[in-house]
Structures are given as structure tokens and as C-alpha cells.
Amino acid sequence: MKSIALSSLSLIPCALAQTVYLAGDSTMAAGGGGSSGATTNGWGEYIADSLSIAVSNQAVGGRSARSYTREGRFQAIADVLQEGDHVVIEFGHNDGGSLSTDNGRTDCPGTGDETCETVYDGVSETVLTFPKYLENAAQMFLDKGAHVLISSQTPNNVWETGEFAYEPSRFVEYAQLAAEVAGVEYVDHGAYVASIYESLGLEAVTAFYPNDHTHTSPDGAQVVADAFLKAVVCGGVELSNVLTTTDFDGECL
């Protein structure tokens, strides 16, 4: 597996060949997340074998577009990007909530240039909207000559009630809007995961969620990864040009 997992991006050699950088939360990150118990993992660990270039998974559990920005993680990727590299951005699971009880992750309501003022961890902070955080990150990567792909968040267990139900969160629409405004590519990862989950059925999909309804087992993470790659193939986005196979289950949506 050609995955790169480094604690410091500054250690990545500047001469490194073309790379795909992943920016996201625990559903993408190595080690997954959620409560203690059975092993979970994020889908970002399972795309490398289908790509001809290296993957640097910089997703971090518990992060939102806002906290990932505040902690300088988008900037750290931009600092090592080479022209022609790829960046995949996927957030949404941790971006909700209320600023009245600010957890450091909640974004300002809205879809454009709205801002909110808050104090988090004793520090005053101007909070942007979810789309604006993604647009700013995308522009930073575009300025370095990278190919940028914004992806919608993965769904929770769509069979949790015993019946199939998929209702995209507002952050799916926001991600698509951010891609349009920033002028970058977009795939609806959530819709592709939901589609393959519907075909697999209740028993199979329930087994993918050993601890909670969000974080997948390694087997589930592989299915979620393949759904992302199916979306890439069907969308004909730039990342499809570095795939070593286009044979993924499911139908184009």
C-alpha cells in the first residue's frame, strides 16, 4: 500500500513524486474513530492500491472544516504541495452544532461570506461558513497548481432503523456549492456509499458499524473507499487519470 502517514508534513521530501493528499475527519482518517471496542478505520487508508501515485492521508479524527483550518492543517498541506498533486477535501460529520455552546468545530450558519464571532478556548475567533472554509482551502491549493476535488461526506448507517433510509445532511449540498464557487471538481461520495449500501442490505451493512453508526470496520472502510473511487470514475474527474483500475461495484449515479 502506497499510503504515507507522517506525524509532520514537513518531513515529506520536496522531490516526492505526484501525490494525493487527503483532508478530512475520522471517517477518512487512519484508525477511524468512535467509542472504544471493535477496530474501525477510515476509508482513506483503502484507496492507495487502486492508484498509480502515492497517498498522504492527512485526515484527523474529530475535525471539522473550521478546526482543520484553525489548526493550520490545510496550510500544512499547501506548504508541501507540488504542482500537479491532488487534494481531496471531505468534511461534514463534525461541522454542525451551535456556537452558543462552542466546541471549536461548529461553523457559522450560512452558505457565503457570513461570519460569526465567538470565544473558543479563551481566544476570540471569527468563524466562517462551511462552504467558505472549503473555498478558501481549495483556492490555496489551486494557487500551488494542485488538482482539487471536494467530496461530500459519507452517510451514517443507512440501515440503522432496520429499513433503508438516506437523507443527505445540509453539508452535502454545501460541499457541492463550495466546489462550484471555487471552480473545482466535486463528487457525491455520500450518494455513492448510500447506493452500494442499499444493494448490500441490512445485515451486511450493519456489520460494518461495530461501535456506532458513523465509524466503519476495515471491511466497511474498503466498501466506502471503493464507492469514492466509483464516484471518481463516473464523474470523470482529474483523479480518475491516476487510477490503476476502474472496476468498482455499483452503478453511475
PDB file of C-alpha atoms in Angstrom:
ATOM      1  CA  MET A   1       0.000   0.000   0.000  1.00  0.00           C
ATOM      2  CA  LYS A   2       1.437   3.357  -1.068  1.00  0.00           C
ATOM      3  CA  SER A   3      -0.037   5.306   1.829  1.00  0.00           C
ATOM      4  CA  ILE A   4       2.073   7.936   3.582  1.00  0.00           C
ATOM      5  CA  ALA A   5       1.310   8.552   7.244  1.00  0.00           C
ATOM      6  CA  LEU A   6       3.694  11.064   8.774  1.00  0.00           C
ATOM      7  CA  SER A   7       3.262  12.990  12.005  1.00  0.00           C
ATOM      8  CA  SER A   8       4.857  16.041  10.426  1.00  0.00           C
ATOM      9  CA  LEU A   9       4.170  17.063   6.858  1.00  0.00           C
ATOM     10  CA  SER A  10       7.447  18.956   6.901  1.00  0.00           C
ATOM     11  CA  LEU A  11       9.213  15.583   6.722  1.00  0.00           C
ATOM     12  CA  ILE A  12       7.796  14.815   3.272  1.00  0.00           C
ATOM     13  CA  PRO A  13      10.626  15.260   0.743  1.00  0.00           C
ATOM     14  CA  CYS A  14      10.117  18.076  -1.736  1.00  0.00           C
ATOM     15  CA  ALA A  15      11.251  15.736  -4.501  1.00  0.00           C
ATOM     16  CA  LEU A  16       8.401  13.304  -3.803  1.00  0.00           C
ATOM     17  CA  ALA A  17       6.571  12.183  -6.935  1.00  0.00           C
ATOM     18  CA  GLN A  18       2.970  13.168  -7.601  1.00  0.00           C
ATOM     19  CA  THR A  19       0.830  12.644  -4.501  1.00  0.00           C
ATOM     20  CA  VAL A  20      -2.828  12.600  -3.451  1.00  0.00           C
ATOM     21  CA  TYR A  21      -3.367  14.424  -0.145  1.00  0.00           C
ATOM     22  CA  LEU A  22      -6.494  13.628   1.859  1.00  0.00           C
ATOM     23  CA  ALA A  23      -8.009  16.225   4.208  1.00  0.00           C
ATOM     24  CA  GLY A  24     -10.913  15.115   6.356  1.00  0.00           C
ATOM     25  CA  ASP A  25     -12.193  13.715   9.644  1.00  0.00           C
ATOM     26  CA  SER A  26     -12.241  10.288  11.335  1.00  0.00           C
ATOM     27  CA  THR A  27     -14.374   8.717   8.606  1.00  0.00           C
ATOM     28  CA  MET A  28     -11.377   9.225   6.306  1.00  0.00           C
ATOM     29  CA  ALA A  29      -8.531   9.014   8.822  1.00  0.00           C
ATOM     30  CA  ALA A  30      -6.248   6.123   9.678  1.00  0.00           C
ATOM     31  CA  GLY A  31      -7.578   4.369  12.748  1.00  0.00           C
ATOM     32  CA  GLY A  32     -11.106   5.653  12.265  1.00  0.00           C
ATOM     33  CA  GLY A  33     -12.697   6.851  15.494  1.00  0.00           C
ATOM     34  CA  GLY A  34     -15.669   6.495  17.774  1.00  0.00           C
ATOM     35  CA  SER A  35     -16.017   4.717  21.101  1.00  0.00           C
ATOM     36  CA  SER A  36     -13.651   2.019  22.246  1.00  0.00           C
ATOM     37  CA  GLY A  37     -14.396  -1.513  21.122  1.00  0.00           C
ATOM     38  CA  ALA A  38     -14.012  -3.297  17.809  1.00  0.00           C
ATOM     39  CA  THR A  39     -11.469  -1.973  15.313  1.00  0.00           C
ATOM     40  CA  THR A  40     -12.611   0.783  12.970  1.00  0.00           C
ATOM     41  CA  ASN A  41     -10.793   2.581  10.191  1.00  0.00           C
ATOM     42  CA  GLY A  42     -11.328   5.447   7.793  1.00  0.00           C
ATOM     43  CA  TRP A  43     -11.758   4.958   4.054  1.00  0.00           C
ATOM     44  CA  GLY A  44      -8.676   6.991   3.152  1.00  0.00           C
ATOM     45  CA  GLU A  45      -6.470   4.028   4.033  1.00  0.00           C
ATOM     46  CA  TYR A  46      -8.035   1.888   1.309  1.00  0.00           C
ATOM     47  CA  ILE A  47      -7.630   3.812  -1.938  1.00  0.00           C
ATOM     48  CA  ALA A  48      -3.858   3.548  -2.363  1.00  0.00           C
ATOM     49  CA  ASP A  49      -3.881   0.132  -4.006  1.00  0.00           C
ATOM     50  CA  SER A  50      -6.099   1.485  -6.781  1.00  0.00           C
ATOM     51  CA  LEU A  51      -3.888   4.481  -7.562  1.00  0.00           C
ATOM     52  CA  SER A  52      -0.633   4.744  -9.504  1.00  0.00           C
ATOM     53  CA  ILE A  53       0.654   7.552  -7.258  1.00  0.00           C
ATOM     54  CA  ALA A  54       1.256   7.934  -3.524  1.00  0.00           C
ATOM     55  CA  VAL A  55      -1.453   8.765  -0.994  1.00  0.00           C
ATOM     56  CA  SER A  56      -0.775  11.014   2.008  1.00  0.00           C
ATOM     57  CA  ASN A  57      -3.701  10.631   4.392  1.00  0.00           C
ATOM     58  CA  GLN A  58      -3.793  13.806   6.493  1.00  0.00           C
ATOM     59  CA  ALA A  59      -7.335  13.291   7.799  1.00  0.00           C
ATOM     60  CA  VAL A  60      -7.678  13.678  11.582  1.00  0.00           C
ATOM     61  CA  GLY A  61     -10.451  12.404  13.813  1.00  0.00           C
ATOM     62  CA  GLY A  62     -12.827  14.908  15.383  1.00  0.00           C
ATOM     63  CA  ARG A  63     -12.061  17.715  12.956  1.00  0.00           C
ATOM     64  CA  SER A  64     -14.399  20.000  11.074  1.00  0.00           C
ATOM     65  CA  ALA A  65     -13.612  22.343   8.210  1.00  0.00           C
ATOM     66  CA  ARG A  66     -13.262  25.074  10.825  1.00  0.00           C
ATOM     67  CA  SER A  67     -10.985  23.260  13.289  1.00  0.00           C
ATOM     68  CA  TYR A  68      -8.869  21.802  10.479  1.00  0.00           C
ATOM     69  CA  THR A  69      -8.368  25.362   9.256  1.00  0.00           C
ATOM     70  CA  ARG A  70      -7.689  26.844  12.701  1.00  0.00           C
ATOM     71  CA  GLU A  71      -5.073  24.192  13.471  1.00  0.00           C
ATOM     72  CA  GLY A  72      -3.203  25.055  10.267  1.00  0.00           C
ATOM     73  CA  ARG A  73      -3.723  21.651   8.686  1.00  0.00           C
ATOM     74  CA  PHE A  74      -4.843  22.939   5.267  1.00  0.00           C
ATOM     75  CA  GLN A  75      -1.863  25.283   5.336  1.00  0.00           C
ATOM     76  CA  ALA A  76       0.499  22.412   6.187  1.00  0.00           C
ATOM     77  CA  ILE A  77      -0.654  20.545   3.087  1.00  0.00           C
ATOM     78  CA  ALA A  78      -0.283  23.669   0.936  1.00  0.00           C
ATOM     79  CA  ASP A  79       3.249  24.151   2.253  1.00  0.00           C
ATOM     80  CA  VAL A  80       4.408  20.835   0.741  1.00  0.00           C
ATOM     81  CA  LEU A  81       2.206  20.646  -2.348  1.00  0.00           C
ATOM     82  CA  GLN A  82       3.909  20.290  -5.687  1.00  0.00           C
ATOM     83  CA  GLU A  83       2.345  21.386  -8.956  1.00  0.00           C
ATOM     84  CA  GLY A  84       0.227  18.543 -10.313  1.00  0.00           C
ATOM     85  CA  ASP A  85      -0.515  16.986  -6.925  1.00  0.00           C
ATOM     86  CA  HIS A  86      -4.091  16.173  -5.950  1.00  0.00           C
ATOM     87  CA  VAL A  87      -6.042  17.176  -2.831  1.00  0.00           C
ATOM     88  CA  VAL A  88      -9.313  15.571  -1.754  1.00  0.00           C
ATOM     89  CA  ILE A  89     -11.334  17.514   0.843  1.00  0.00           C
ATOM     90  CA  GLU A  90     -14.203  15.858   2.714  1.00  0.00           C
ATOM     91  CA  PHE A  91     -15.833  17.224   5.882  1.00  0.00           C
ATOM     92  CA  GLY A  92     -19.307  17.487   7.386  1.00  0.00           C
ATOM     93  CA  HIS A  93     -19.628  14.998  10.238  1.00  0.00           C
ATOM     94  CA  ASN A  94     -18.343  17.433  12.872  1.00  0.00           C
ATOM     95  CA  ASP A  95     -19.451  20.768  11.421  1.00  0.00           C
ATOM     96  CA  GLY A  96     -22.906  21.054  12.981  1.00  0.00           C
ATOM     97  CA  GLY A  97     -23.902  22.215  16.444  1.00  0.00           C
ATOM     98  CA  SER A  98     -24.374  25.626  17.995  1.00  0.00           C
ATOM     99  CA  LEU A  99     -21.894  28.404  18.654  1.00  0.00           C
ATOM    100  CA  SER A 100     -23.777  29.154  21.883  1.00  0.00           C
ATOM    101  CA  THR A 101     -22.016  26.102  23.318  1.00  0.00           C
ATOM    102  CA  ASP A 102     -18.971  26.330  21.070  1.00  0.00           C
ATOM    103  CA  ASN A 103     -16.963  23.108  20.815  1.00  0.00           C
ATOM    104  CA  GLY A 104     -14.419  24.640  18.445  1.00  0.00           C
ATOM    105  CA  ARG A 105     -15.805  22.772  15.449  1.00  0.00           C
ATOM    106  CA  THR A 106     -19.160  24.393  14.672  1.00  0.00           C
ATOM    107  CA  ASP A 107     -19.222  26.615  11.581  1.00  0.00           C
ATOM    108  CA  CYS A 108     -21.106  29.876  11.168  1.00  0.00           C
ATOM    109  CA  PRO A 109     -24.585  29.295   9.683  1.00  0.00           C
ATOM    110  CA  GLY A 110     -24.950  30.269   6.056  1.00  0.00           C
ATOM    111  CA  THR A 111     -23.555  29.456   2.657  1.00  0.00           C
ATOM    112  CA  GLY A 112     -21.489  32.502   1.737  1.00  0.00           C
ATOM    113  CA  ASP A 113     -19.492  35.267   3.356  1.00  0.00           C
ATOM    114  CA  GLU A 114     -21.406  35.315   6.658  1.00  0.00           C
ATOM    115  CA  THR A 115     -19.223  35.420   9.768  1.00  0.00           C
ATOM    116  CA  CYS A 116     -19.842  34.803  13.465  1.00  0.00           C
ATOM    117  CA  GLU A 117     -17.836  35.944  16.468  1.00  0.00           C
ATOM    118  CA  THR A 118     -17.053  33.527  19.277  1.00  0.00           C
ATOM    119  CA  VAL A 119     -14.552  32.837  22.031  1.00  0.00           C
ATOM    120  CA  TYR A 120     -13.143  29.314  21.965  1.00  0.00           C
ATOM    121  CA  ASP A 121     -10.583  28.067  24.459  1.00  0.00           C
ATOM    122  CA  GLY A 122     -10.164  31.629  25.702  1.00  0.00           C
ATOM    123  CA  VAL A 123      -9.347  33.025  22.257  1.00  0.00           C
ATOM    124  CA  SER A 124     -11.599  35.284  20.179  1.00  0.00           C
ATOM    125  CA  GLU A 125     -12.324  33.771  16.781  1.00  0.00           C
ATOM    126  CA  THR A 126     -14.144  34.900  13.653  1.00  0.00           C
ATOM    127  CA  VAL A 127     -15.988  31.831  12.389  1.00  0.00           C
ATOM    128  CA  LEU A 128     -16.731  31.359   8.693  1.00  0.00           C
ATOM    129  CA  THR A 129     -19.386  29.277   6.957  1.00  0.00           C
ATOM    130  CA  PHE A 130     -18.707  25.673   5.949  1.00  0.00           C
ATOM    131  CA  PRO A 131     -18.561  26.473   2.214  1.00  0.00           C
ATOM    132  CA  LYS A 132     -16.196  29.387   2.809  1.00  0.00           C
ATOM    133  CA  TYR A 133     -13.692  27.231   4.696  1.00  0.00           C
ATOM    134  CA  LEU A 134     -13.651  24.749   1.804  1.00  0.00           C
ATOM    135  CA  GLU A 135     -13.455  27.503  -0.807  1.00  0.00           C
ATOM    136  CA  ASN A 136     -10.511  29.142   0.962  1.00  0.00           C
ATOM    137  CA  ALA A 137      -8.664  25.830   1.215  1.00  0.00           C
ATOM    138  CA  ALA A 138      -9.381  24.997  -2.420  1.00  0.00           C
ATOM    139  CA  GLN A 139      -8.066  28.360  -3.579  1.00  0.00           C
ATOM    140  CA  MET A 140      -4.894  27.921  -1.550  1.00  0.00           C
ATOM    141  CA  PHE A 141      -4.279  24.562  -3.239  1.00  0.00           C
ATOM    142  CA  LEU A 142      -5.146  25.884  -6.682  1.00  0.00           C
ATOM    143  CA  ASP A 143      -2.589  28.636  -6.198  1.00  0.00           C
ATOM    144  CA  LYS A 144       0.040  25.891  -5.814  1.00  0.00           C
ATOM    145  CA  GLY A 145      -1.022  24.231  -9.061  1.00  0.00           C
ATOM    146  CA  ALA A 146      -2.832  21.294  -7.446  1.00  0.00           C
ATOM    147  CA  HIS A 147      -5.897  19.434  -8.684  1.00  0.00           C
ATOM    148  CA  VAL A 148      -8.630  19.889  -6.060  1.00  0.00           C
ATOM    149  CA  LEU A 149     -11.587  17.587  -5.501  1.00  0.00           C
ATOM    150  CA  ILE A 150     -14.289  18.365  -2.932  1.00  0.00           C
ATOM    151  CA  SER A 151     -16.216  15.296  -1.823  1.00  0.00           C
ATOM    152  CA  SER A 152     -19.491  15.079   0.079  1.00  0.00           C
ATOM    153  CA  GLN A 153     -19.440  13.439   3.496  1.00  0.00           C
ATOM    154  CA  THR A 154     -20.160   9.759   3.940  1.00  0.00           C
ATOM    155  CA  PRO A 155     -23.537   8.806   5.436  1.00  0.00           C
ATOM    156  CA  ASN A 156     -24.126   7.184   8.788  1.00  0.00           C
ATOM    157  CA  ASN A 157     -25.505   3.635   8.729  1.00  0.00           C
ATOM    158  CA  VAL A 158     -28.424   3.921   6.305  1.00  0.00           C
ATOM    159  CA  TRP A 159     -29.943   0.704   7.686  1.00  0.00           C
ATOM    160  CA  GLU A 160     -29.817   1.804  11.346  1.00  0.00           C
ATOM    161  CA  THR A 161     -33.602   1.686  11.801  1.00  0.00           C
ATOM    162  CA  GLY A 162     -33.917  -1.691  10.088  1.00  0.00           C
ATOM    163  CA  GLU A 163     -35.181  -0.013   6.908  1.00  0.00           C
ATOM    164  CA  PHE A 164     -33.080   1.691   4.263  1.00  0.00           C
ATOM    165  CA  ALA A 165     -33.152   5.480   4.609  1.00  0.00           C
ATOM    166  CA  TYR A 166     -30.726   8.028   3.231  1.00  0.00           C
ATOM    167  CA  GLU A 167     -31.273  11.737   3.793  1.00  0.00           C
ATOM    168  CA  PRO A 168     -28.197  13.814   2.887  1.00  0.00           C
ATOM    169  CA  SER A 169     -27.187  16.353   5.515  1.00  0.00           C
ATOM    170  CA  ARG A 170     -27.051  20.024   4.570  1.00  0.00           C
ATOM    171  CA  PHE A 171     -23.271  19.725   4.370  1.00  0.00           C
ATOM    172  CA  VAL A 172     -23.607  17.598   1.230  1.00  0.00           C
ATOM    173  CA  GLU A 173     -25.284  20.495  -0.565  1.00  0.00           C
ATOM    174  CA  TYR A 174     -22.793  22.922   0.981  1.00  0.00           C
ATOM    175  CA  ALA A 175     -19.849  20.864  -0.298  1.00  0.00           C
ATOM    176  CA  GLN A 176     -21.227  20.926  -3.825  1.00  0.00           C
ATOM    177  CA  LEU A 177     -21.808  24.671  -3.568  1.00  0.00           C
ATOM    178  CA  ALA A 178     -18.240  25.224  -2.346  1.00  0.00           C
ATOM    179  CA  ALA A 179     -16.873  23.263  -5.301  1.00  0.00           C
ATOM    180  CA  GLU A 180     -18.939  25.315  -7.748  1.00  0.00           C
ATOM    181  CA  VAL A 181     -17.898  28.652  -6.233  1.00  0.00           C
ATOM    182  CA  ALA A 182     -14.228  27.646  -6.016  1.00  0.00           C
ATOM    183  CA  GLY A 183     -14.264  26.257  -9.544  1.00  0.00           C
ATOM    184  CA  VAL A 184     -13.009  22.809  -8.542  1.00  0.00           C
ATOM    185  CA  GLU A 185     -14.282  19.287  -9.110  1.00  0.00           C
ATOM    186  CA  TYR A 186     -16.893  17.564  -6.958  1.00  0.00           C
ATOM    187  CA  VAL A 187     -18.070  14.012  -6.298  1.00  0.00           C
ATOM    188  CA  ASP A 188     -21.081  12.987  -4.221  1.00  0.00           C
ATOM    189  CA  HIS A 189     -19.381  10.336  -2.127  1.00  0.00           C
ATOM    190  CA  GLY A 190     -22.371  10.125   0.206  1.00  0.00           C
ATOM    191  CA  ALA A 191     -24.785   9.196  -2.584  1.00  0.00           C
ATOM    192  CA  TYR A 192     -22.454   6.503  -3.919  1.00  0.00           C
ATOM    193  CA  VAL A 193     -21.999   4.959  -0.472  1.00  0.00           C
ATOM    194  CA  ALA A 194     -25.761   5.002   0.126  1.00  0.00           C
ATOM    195  CA  SER A 195     -26.373   3.349  -3.248  1.00  0.00           C
ATOM    196  CA  ILE A 196     -23.976   0.466  -2.655  1.00  0.00           C
ATOM    197  CA  TYR A 197     -25.231   0.088   0.928  1.00  0.00           C
ATOM    198  CA  GLU A 198     -28.792  -0.250  -0.350  1.00  0.00           C
ATOM    199  CA  SER A 199     -27.734  -3.077  -2.649  1.00  0.00           C
ATOM    200  CA  LEU A 200     -25.759  -4.864   0.087  1.00  0.00           C
ATOM    201  CA  GLY A 201     -28.675  -4.899   2.517  1.00  0.00           C
ATOM    202  CA  LEU A 202     -29.302  -4.629   6.245  1.00  0.00           C
ATOM    203  CA  GLU A 203     -27.194  -7.495   7.586  1.00  0.00           C
ATOM    204  CA  ALA A 204     -24.052  -6.753   5.595  1.00  0.00           C
ATOM    205  CA  VAL A 205     -24.087  -3.014   6.238  1.00  0.00           C
ATOM    206  CA  THR A 206     -24.912  -3.338   9.949  1.00  0.00           C
ATOM    207  CA  ALA A 207     -21.787  -5.478  10.318  1.00  0.00           C
ATOM    208  CA  PHE A 208     -19.735  -2.547   9.008  1.00  0.00           C
ATOM    209  CA  TYR A 209     -20.577  -0.480  12.129  1.00  0.00           C
ATOM    210  CA  PRO A 210     -19.309  -2.392  15.183  1.00  0.00           C
ATOM    211  CA  ASN A 211     -19.217   0.537  17.632  1.00  0.00           C
ATOM    212  CA  ASP A 212     -21.610   3.262  16.464  1.00  0.00           C
ATOM    213  CA  HIS A 213     -23.474   4.420  13.355  1.00  0.00           C
ATOM    214  CA  THR A 214     -20.649   6.521  11.909  1.00  0.00           C
ATOM    215  CA  HIS A 215     -17.303   4.685  12.049  1.00  0.00           C
ATOM    216  CA  THR A 216     -16.724   1.665   9.849  1.00  0.00           C
ATOM    217  CA  SER A 217     -14.867  -1.581  10.313  1.00  0.00           C
ATOM    218  CA  PRO A 218     -11.941  -2.193   7.949  1.00  0.00           C
ATOM    219  CA  ASP A 219     -14.273  -4.181   5.674  1.00  0.00           C
ATOM    220  CA  GLY A 220     -16.745  -1.300   5.687  1.00  0.00           C
ATOM    221  CA  ALA A 221     -13.988   1.210   5.047  1.00  0.00           C
ATOM    222  CA  GLN A 222     -12.960  -0.729   1.942  1.00  0.00           C
ATOM    223  CA  VAL A 223     -16.527  -0.554   0.611  1.00  0.00           C
ATOM    224  CA  VAL A 224     -16.678   3.193   1.360  1.00  0.00           C
ATOM    225  CA  ALA A 225     -13.313   3.693  -0.367  1.00  0.00           C
ATOM    226  CA  ASP A 226     -14.463   1.789  -3.430  1.00  0.00           C
ATOM    227  CA  ALA A 227     -17.649   3.885  -3.510  1.00  0.00           C
ATOM    228  CA  PHE A 228     -15.484   7.022  -3.580  1.00  0.00           C
ATOM    229  CA  LEU A 229     -13.432   5.612  -6.443  1.00  0.00           C
ATOM    230  CA  LYS A 230     -16.628   4.652  -8.288  1.00  0.00           C
ATOM    231  CA  ALA A 231     -17.749   8.272  -7.962  1.00  0.00           C
ATOM    232  CA  VAL A 232     -14.368   9.380  -9.322  1.00  0.00           C
ATOM    233  CA  VAL A 233     -14.674   7.058 -12.329  1.00  0.00           C
ATOM    234  CA  CYS A 234     -18.269   8.027 -13.062  1.00  0.00           C
ATOM    235  CA  GLY A 235     -17.546  11.721 -12.624  1.00  0.00           C
ATOM    236  CA  GLY A 236     -14.573  11.626 -14.964  1.00  0.00           C
ATOM    237  CA  VAL A 237     -12.685  13.924 -12.603  1.00  0.00           C
ATOM    238  CA  GLU A 238      -8.942  14.502 -12.836  1.00  0.00           C
ATOM    239  CA  LEU A 239      -8.166  11.889 -10.184  1.00  0.00           C
ATOM    240  CA  SER A 240      -9.542   9.181 -12.490  1.00  0.00           C
ATOM    241  CA  ASN A 241      -6.424   9.623 -14.629  1.00  0.00           C
ATOM    242  CA  VAL A 242      -4.212   8.043 -11.943  1.00  0.00           C
ATOM    243  CA  LEU A 243      -6.410   5.022 -11.212  1.00  0.00           C
ATOM    244  CA  THR A 244      -4.936   1.594 -11.928  1.00  0.00           C
ATOM    245  CA  THR A 245      -8.427   0.075 -12.281  1.00  0.00           C
ATOM    246  CA  THR A 246     -11.918   1.298 -12.984  1.00  0.00           C
ATOM    247  CA  ASP A 247     -13.602  -1.933 -11.858  1.00  0.00           C
ATOM    248  CA  PHE A 248     -15.652  -0.916  -8.817  1.00  0.00           C
ATOM    249  CA  ASP A 249     -19.070  -2.203  -7.792  1.00  0.00           C
ATOM    250  CA  GLY A 250     -22.203  -0.130  -8.239  1.00  0.00           C
ATOM    251  CA  GLU A 251     -23.843   1.994 -10.881  1.00  0.00           C
ATOM    252  CA  CYS A 252     -23.038   5.509 -12.025  1.00  0.00           C
ATOM    253  CA  LEU A 253     -25.485   7.967 -10.476  1.00  0.00           C
TER     254      LEU A 253
END
